mmCIF file of C-alpha atoms in Angstrom:
data_model
loop_
_atom_site.group_PDB
_atom_site.id
_atom_site.type_symbol
_atom_site.label_atom_id
_atom_site.label_comp_id
_atom_site.label_asym_id
_atom_site.label_seq_id
_atom_site.Cartn_x
_atom_site.Cartn_y
_atom_site.Cartn_z
ATOM 1 C CA MET A 743 -15.127 -4.893 -10.659
ATOM 2 C CA GLY A 744 -14.640 -8.372 -9.325
ATOM 3 C CA GLY A 745 -16.517 -11.522 -10.155
ATOM 4 C CA GLY A 746 -20.132 -12.504 -9.868
ATOM 5 C CA ASP A 747 -22.809 -14.997 -10.706
ATOM 6 C CA GLY A 748 -25.446 -15.271 -13.388
ATOM 7 C CA ASP A 749 -26.178 -12.302 -15.598
ATOM 8 C CA ARG A 750 -23.615 -10.068 -13.869
ATOM 9 C CA ASP A 751 -20.790 -12.080 -15.430
ATOM 10 C CA GLU A 752 -21.834 -10.820 -18.865
ATOM 11 C CA SER A 753 -20.752 -7.275 -18.004
ATOM 12 C CA CYS A 754 -17.150 -6.159 -17.695
ATOM 13 C CA VAL A 755 -18.220 -3.232 -15.495
ATOM 14 C CA ARG A 756 -19.003 -3.557 -11.800
ATOM 15 C CA VAL A 757 -20.316 -0.793 -9.539
ATOM 16 C CA ALA A 758 -19.673 -0.810 -5.806
ATOM 17 C CA LEU A 759 -21.083 1.574 -3.213
ATOM 18 C CA ARG A 760 -19.268 2.245 0.058
ATOM 19 C CA ILE A 761 -21.138 4.066 2.807
ATOM 20 C CA ARG A 762 -19.039 6.509 4.825
ATOM 21 C CA PRO A 763 -19.803 6.776 8.552
ATOM 22 C CA LEU A 764 -20.647 10.170 9.994
ATOM 23 C CA ASN A 765 -17.538 12.217 10.741
ATOM 24 C CA GLN A 766 -16.831 14.238 13.890
ATOM 25 C CA LYS A 767 -18.254 17.449 12.459
ATOM 26 C CA GLU A 768 -21.486 15.697 11.516
ATOM 27 C CA HIS A 769 -21.784 14.111 14.955
ATOM 28 C CA LEU A 770 -21.366 17.537 16.586
ATOM 29 C CA GLU A 771 -24.113 18.878 14.342
ATOM 30 C CA ARG A 772 -26.296 15.910 15.351
ATOM 31 C CA ALA A 773 -26.727 14.876 11.747
ATOM 32 C CA ASN A 774 -28.655 11.725 10.862
ATOM 33 C CA GLU A 775 -27.689 9.080 8.335
ATOM 34 C CA CYS A 776 -29.982 9.285 5.310
ATOM 35 C CA LEU A 777 -28.735 6.084 3.676
ATOM 36 C CA SER A 778 -29.363 2.625 5.100
ATOM 37 C CA HIS A 779 -28.306 -0.908 4.227
ATOM 38 C CA PRO A 780 -31.296 -2.882 5.491
ATOM 39 C CA THR A 781 -30.287 -6.424 4.508
ATOM 40 C CA ALA A 782 -26.776 -7.678 5.223
ATOM 41 C CA GLY A 783 -25.244 -9.406 2.222
ATOM 42 C CA GLU A 784 -27.658 -7.811 -0.241
ATOM 43 C CA PRO A 785 -26.235 -5.128 -2.574
ATOM 44 C CA GLN A 786 -29.102 -2.711 -2.045
ATOM 45 C CA VAL A 787 -29.458 0.538 -0.100
ATOM 46 C CA LEU A 788 -32.395 2.715 0.864
ATOM 47 C CA LEU A 789 -32.359 6.495 0.550
ATOM 48 C CA GLY A 790 -34.893 7.767 3.024
ATOM 49 C CA LYS A 791 -37.703 5.284 3.598
ATOM 50 C CA ASP A 792 -38.665 4.036 0.172
ATOM 51 C CA ARG A 793 -36.072 4.846 -2.536
ATOM 52 C CA ALA A 794 -34.099 1.663 -3.195
ATOM 53 C CA PHE A 795 -30.882 1.442 -5.262
ATOM 54 C CA THR A 796 -29.132 -1.793 -6.231
ATOM 55 C CA TYR A 797 -25.429 -2.184 -7.057
ATOM 56 C CA ASP A 798 -23.052 -5.070 -7.644
ATOM 57 C CA TYR A 799 -21.550 -4.574 -4.185
ATOM 58 C CA VAL A 800 -22.557 -2.537 -1.159
ATOM 59 C CA PHE A 801 -20.113 -1.941 1.688
ATOM 60 C CA PRO A 802 -21.717 -0.624 4.903
ATOM 61 C CA SER A 803 -20.122 2.063 7.039
ATOM 62 C CA THR A 804 -18.519 -0.634 9.222
ATOM 63 C CA SER A 805 -16.721 -2.321 6.303
ATOM 64 C CA GLU A 806 -12.960 -2.844 6.583
ATOM 65 C CA GLN A 807 -10.356 -1.871 3.987
ATOM 66 C CA GLU A 808 -9.346 -5.509 3.486
ATOM 67 C CA THR A 809 -12.946 -6.523 2.718
ATOM 68 C CA VAL A 810 -13.254 -3.856 0.039
ATOM 69 C CA PHE A 811 -9.929 -4.902 -1.480
ATOM 70 C CA GLN A 812 -10.698 -8.614 -1.549
ATOM 71 C CA LEU A 813 -14.058 -8.228 -3.290
ATOM 72 C CA CYS A 814 -13.346 -5.438 -5.783
ATOM 73 C CA PRO A 815 -9.703 -4.674 -6.735
ATOM 74 C CA LEU A 816 -8.178 -8.126 -6.182
ATOM 75 C CA PRO A 817 -10.046 -9.810 -9.086
ATOM 76 C CA LEU A 818 -8.883 -6.938 -11.319
ATOM 77 C CA VAL A 819 -5.261 -7.663 -10.406
ATOM 78 C CA ASP A 820 -5.831 -11.314 -11.348
ATOM 79 C CA SER A 821 -7.218 -10.181 -14.737
ATOM 80 C CA PHE A 822 -4.238 -7.866 -15.154
ATOM 81 C CA PHE A 823 -1.864 -10.834 -14.921
ATOM 82 C CA GLN A 824 -3.938 -12.595 -17.576
ATOM 83 C CA GLY A 825 -3.245 -9.750 -20.003
ATOM 84 C CA PHE A 826 -6.357 -7.621 -19.592
ATOM 85 C CA ASN A 827 -6.524 -3.892 -18.947
ATOM 86 C CA ALA A 828 -7.999 -3.047 -15.563
ATOM 87 C CA THR A 829 -9.463 0.257 -14.396
ATOM 88 C CA LEU A 830 -10.717 1.191 -10.954
ATOM 89 C CA LEU A 831 -12.514 4.533 -10.674
ATOM 90 C CA ALA A 832 -13.467 6.165 -7.372
ATOM 91 C CA TYR A 833 -16.293 8.651 -7.764
ATOM 92 C CA GLY A 834 -18.062 10.739 -5.152
ATOM 93 C CA GLN A 835 -18.510 14.224 -3.746
ATOM 94 C CA THR A 836 -15.812 15.935 -1.745
ATOM 95 C CA GLY A 837 -15.447 14.438 1.719
ATOM 96 C CA SER A 838 -17.040 11.122 0.758
ATOM 97 C CA GLY A 839 -13.902 9.076 1.497
ATOM 98 C CA LYS A 840 -12.336 8.531 -1.945
ATOM 99 C CA THR A 841 -8.776 9.236 -0.807
ATOM 100 C CA TYR A 842 -9.163 6.977 2.226
ATOM 101 C CA THR A 843 -10.604 4.099 0.210
ATOM 102 C CA MET A 844 -8.048 4.387 -2.594
ATOM 103 C CA GLY A 845 -5.095 4.978 -0.265
ATOM 104 C CA SER A 846 -3.868 7.822 -2.441
ATOM 105 C CA GLY A 847 -2.902 10.110 0.436
ATOM 106 C CA ASN A 848 0.229 10.082 2.566
ATOM 107 C CA ASN A 849 0.388 6.504 3.875
ATOM 108 C CA THR A 850 3.384 7.081 6.151
ATOM 109 C CA GLY A 851 2.616 5.549 9.543
ATOM 110 C CA VAL A 852 -0.790 4.245 8.486
ATOM 111 C CA PRO A 853 -1.545 0.848 10.137
ATOM 112 C CA GLN A 854 -1.688 -2.122 7.779
ATOM 113 C CA ASP A 855 -5.406 -2.688 8.318
ATOM 114 C CA LYS A 856 -6.168 0.947 7.405
ATOM 115 C CA LEU A 857 -4.240 1.009 4.131
ATOM 116 C CA GLY A 858 -6.324 1.690 1.046
ATOM 117 C CA ILE A 859 -6.518 0.032 -2.338
ATOM 118 C CA LEU A 860 -3.384 1.353 -4.066
ATOM 119 C CA PRO A 861 -0.787 0.192 -1.489
ATOM 120 C CA ARG A 862 -2.489 -3.202 -1.393
ATOM 121 C CA VAL A 863 -2.492 -3.464 -5.182
ATOM 122 C CA ILE A 864 1.229 -2.657 -5.254
ATOM 123 C CA ASP A 865 2.023 -5.397 -2.731
ATOM 124 C CA THR A 866 -0.207 -7.895 -4.554
ATOM 125 C CA ILE A 867 1.431 -7.222 -7.923
ATOM 126 C CA PHE A 868 4.961 -7.679 -6.592
ATOM 127 C CA ASP A 869 3.944 -10.731 -4.543
ATOM 128 C CA GLN A 870 2.504 -12.331 -7.679
ATOM 129 C CA CYS A 871 5.618 -11.536 -9.724
ATOM 130 C CA GLU A 872 7.806 -13.117 -7.051
ATOM 131 C CA ARG A 873 5.617 -16.238 -6.869
ATOM 132 C CA GLU A 874 5.638 -16.732 -10.625
ATOM 133 C CA LYS A 875 9.407 -16.333 -10.775
ATOM 134 C CA ALA A 876 9.857 -18.819 -7.916
ATOM 135 C CA THR A 877 7.600 -21.503 -9.414
ATOM 136 C CA ALA A 878 8.322 -21.065 -13.128
ATOM 137 C CA THR A 879 10.291 -23.551 -15.154
ATOM 138 C CA THR A 880 12.854 -22.215 -17.602
ATOM 139 C CA PRO A 881 12.794 -19.626 -18.960
ATOM 140 C CA THR A 882 12.105 -17.589 -15.836
ATOM 141 C CA PRO A 883 9.575 -14.815 -16.551
ATOM 142 C CA ASP A 884 10.923 -11.285 -16.528
ATOM 143 C CA TYR A 885 8.735 -8.366 -15.460
ATOM 144 C CA ALA A 886 9.331 -4.667 -16.135
ATOM 145 C CA LEU A 887 7.034 -2.506 -14.030
ATOM 146 C CA SER A 888 6.542 1.228 -14.355
ATOM 147 C CA CYS A 889 3.965 3.771 -13.254
ATOM 148 C CA SER A 890 2.618 7.226 -14.008
ATOM 149 C CA PHE A 891 0.602 9.543 -11.770
ATOM 150 C CA LEU A 892 -1.472 12.422 -13.089
ATOM 151 C CA GLU A 893 -4.076 14.825 -11.811
ATOM 152 C CA LEU A 894 -6.966 16.298 -13.760
ATOM 153 C CA TYR A 895 -7.939 19.510 -11.983
ATOM 154 C CA ASN A 896 -10.017 22.346 -13.451
ATOM 155 C CA GLU A 897 -9.586 20.739 -16.884
ATOM 156 C CA ASP A 898 -5.779 20.931 -16.598
ATOM 157 C CA ILE A 899 -3.630 17.780 -16.571
ATOM 158 C CA LYS A 900 -0.704 17.794 -14.143
ATOM 159 C CA ASP A 901 2.141 15.273 -14.056
ATOM 160 C CA LEU A 902 2.465 14.501 -10.345
ATOM 161 C CA LEU A 903 5.760 12.653 -10.841
ATOM 162 C CA ASP A 904 7.326 15.685 -12.516
ATOM 163 C CA PRO A 905 6.236 18.610 -10.277
ATOM 164 C CA GLN A 906 9.117 20.870 -11.313
ATOM 165 C CA GLU A 907 7.638 21.079 -14.795
ATOM 166 C CA PHE A 908 4.058 21.945 -13.745
ATOM 167 C CA ALA A 909 4.174 25.456 -15.198
ATOM 168 C CA SER A 910 5.928 24.718 -18.476
ATOM 169 C CA LYS A 911 4.720 21.196 -19.233
ATOM 170 C CA THR A 912 1.695 20.873 -21.492
ATOM 171 C CA LEU A 913 -0.002 17.493 -21.383
ATOM 172 C CA SER A 914 -2.723 16.406 -23.768
ATOM 173 C CA ILE A 915 -4.907 13.323 -24.125
ATOM 174 C CA ARG A 916 -4.349 11.442 -27.388
ATOM 175 C CA GLU A 917 -5.665 8.329 -29.096
ATOM 176 C CA ASP A 918 -3.220 5.780 -30.504
ATOM 177 C CA PRO A 919 -3.712 3.935 -33.840
ATOM 178 C CA LYS A 920 -5.317 0.981 -32.024
ATOM 179 C CA GLY A 921 -7.938 3.147 -30.344
ATOM 180 C CA GLY A 922 -6.236 3.286 -26.967
ATOM 181 C CA ILE A 923 -6.014 6.453 -24.889
ATOM 182 C CA TYR A 924 -2.752 7.901 -23.605
ATOM 183 C CA VAL A 925 -1.427 11.197 -22.236
ATOM 184 C CA GLN A 926 1.286 12.665 -24.419
ATOM 185 C CA GLY A 927 4.314 13.849 -22.452
ATOM 186 C CA LEU A 928 3.395 12.079 -19.208
ATOM 187 C CA LYS A 929 6.398 10.847 -17.240
ATOM 188 C CA GLU A 930 6.704 7.093 -16.847
ATOM 189 C CA MET A 931 8.830 5.977 -13.899
ATOM 190 C CA ARG A 932 10.513 2.579 -13.773
ATOM 191 C CA THR A 933 9.665 0.857 -10.502
ATOM 192 C CA PRO A 934 11.710 -2.356 -10.128
ATOM 193 C CA THR A 935 10.726 -2.823 -6.468
ATOM 194 C CA ARG A 936 7.582 -2.302 -4.414
ATOM 195 C CA GLU A 937 9.450 0.303 -2.388
ATOM 196 C CA THR A 938 10.129 2.439 -5.464
ATOM 197 C CA MET A 939 6.491 2.198 -6.568
ATOM 198 C CA LYS A 940 5.253 3.178 -3.109
ATOM 199 C CA GLU A 941 7.722 6.061 -3.134
ATOM 200 C CA ALA A 942 6.226 7.205 -6.453
ATOM 201 C CA LEU A 943 2.754 6.989 -4.899
ATOM 202 C CA LEU A 944 3.925 9.095 -1.952
ATOM 203 C CA GLN A 945 5.643 11.640 -4.203
ATOM 204 C CA GLY A 946 2.583 12.054 -6.381
ATOM 205 C CA SER A 947 0.226 12.218 -3.410
ATOM 206 C CA MET A 948 2.222 15.062 -1.876
ATOM 207 C CA CYS A 949 1.863 17.066 -5.095
ATOM 208 C CA ARG A 950 -1.895 16.766 -5.435
ATOM 209 C CA THR A 951 -3.959 19.930 -5.356
ATOM 210 C CA THR A 952 -5.850 20.394 -2.098
ATOM 211 C CA GLY A 953 -8.200 23.050 -0.835
ATOM 212 C CA GLY A 954 -10.605 23.588 2.003
ATOM 213 C CA THR A 955 -14.317 22.962 1.517
ATOM 214 C CA LEU A 956 -17.321 22.853 3.830
ATOM 215 C CA MET A 957 -17.019 19.061 3.875
ATOM 216 C CA ASN A 958 -13.248 18.647 4.065
ATOM 217 C CA GLU A 959 -10.459 20.979 5.171
ATOM 218 C CA ALA A 960 -7.974 19.361 2.781
ATOM 219 C CA SER A 961 -10.099 18.164 -0.110
ATOM 220 C CA SER A 962 -8.229 16.754 -3.119
#
């Protein structure tokens, strides 16, 4: 993810770590943070007193959504407009803040500064399309944007943009002749405006599987 200097530029994979602050339940239990970020600006954390781990980026518990977006996803969007595939994967245990960071929950009424990665990516893509159309000489570029939204849960693939067909729809992962991966039967929705893409994000988010855990009452 993102850019870098020196040897890191040779890799197309970047790994970022974001530290979640203690939640209310943990404060009530008087829990202590076991992970520390001793040196500001350095992508290294300490687990306990002496176990150090280094990443490409480390975001402390006080980091803002905009900071995370600017350093990690934004360079991927730039690469996307240059014709490259871009993938952003959020990984972590339940309750670690994946949904908050990605912005893949219900974003209705969420303040702008609290929005996660996906709503910001949507706005950035449409802003870039509009800029290129406004500044281009003839012929004016034409963009056709579409999206899909799936869930992999208990080894089953669900089409979150086609919830009425959950029970009868069988989705399978396939490989195309060029070695690319796709999901056969997955609905692809045309999204000519940012509003329609955000509506698709909301629709899919509302259909995600959730369940209570010890860490999160509505884990997804």
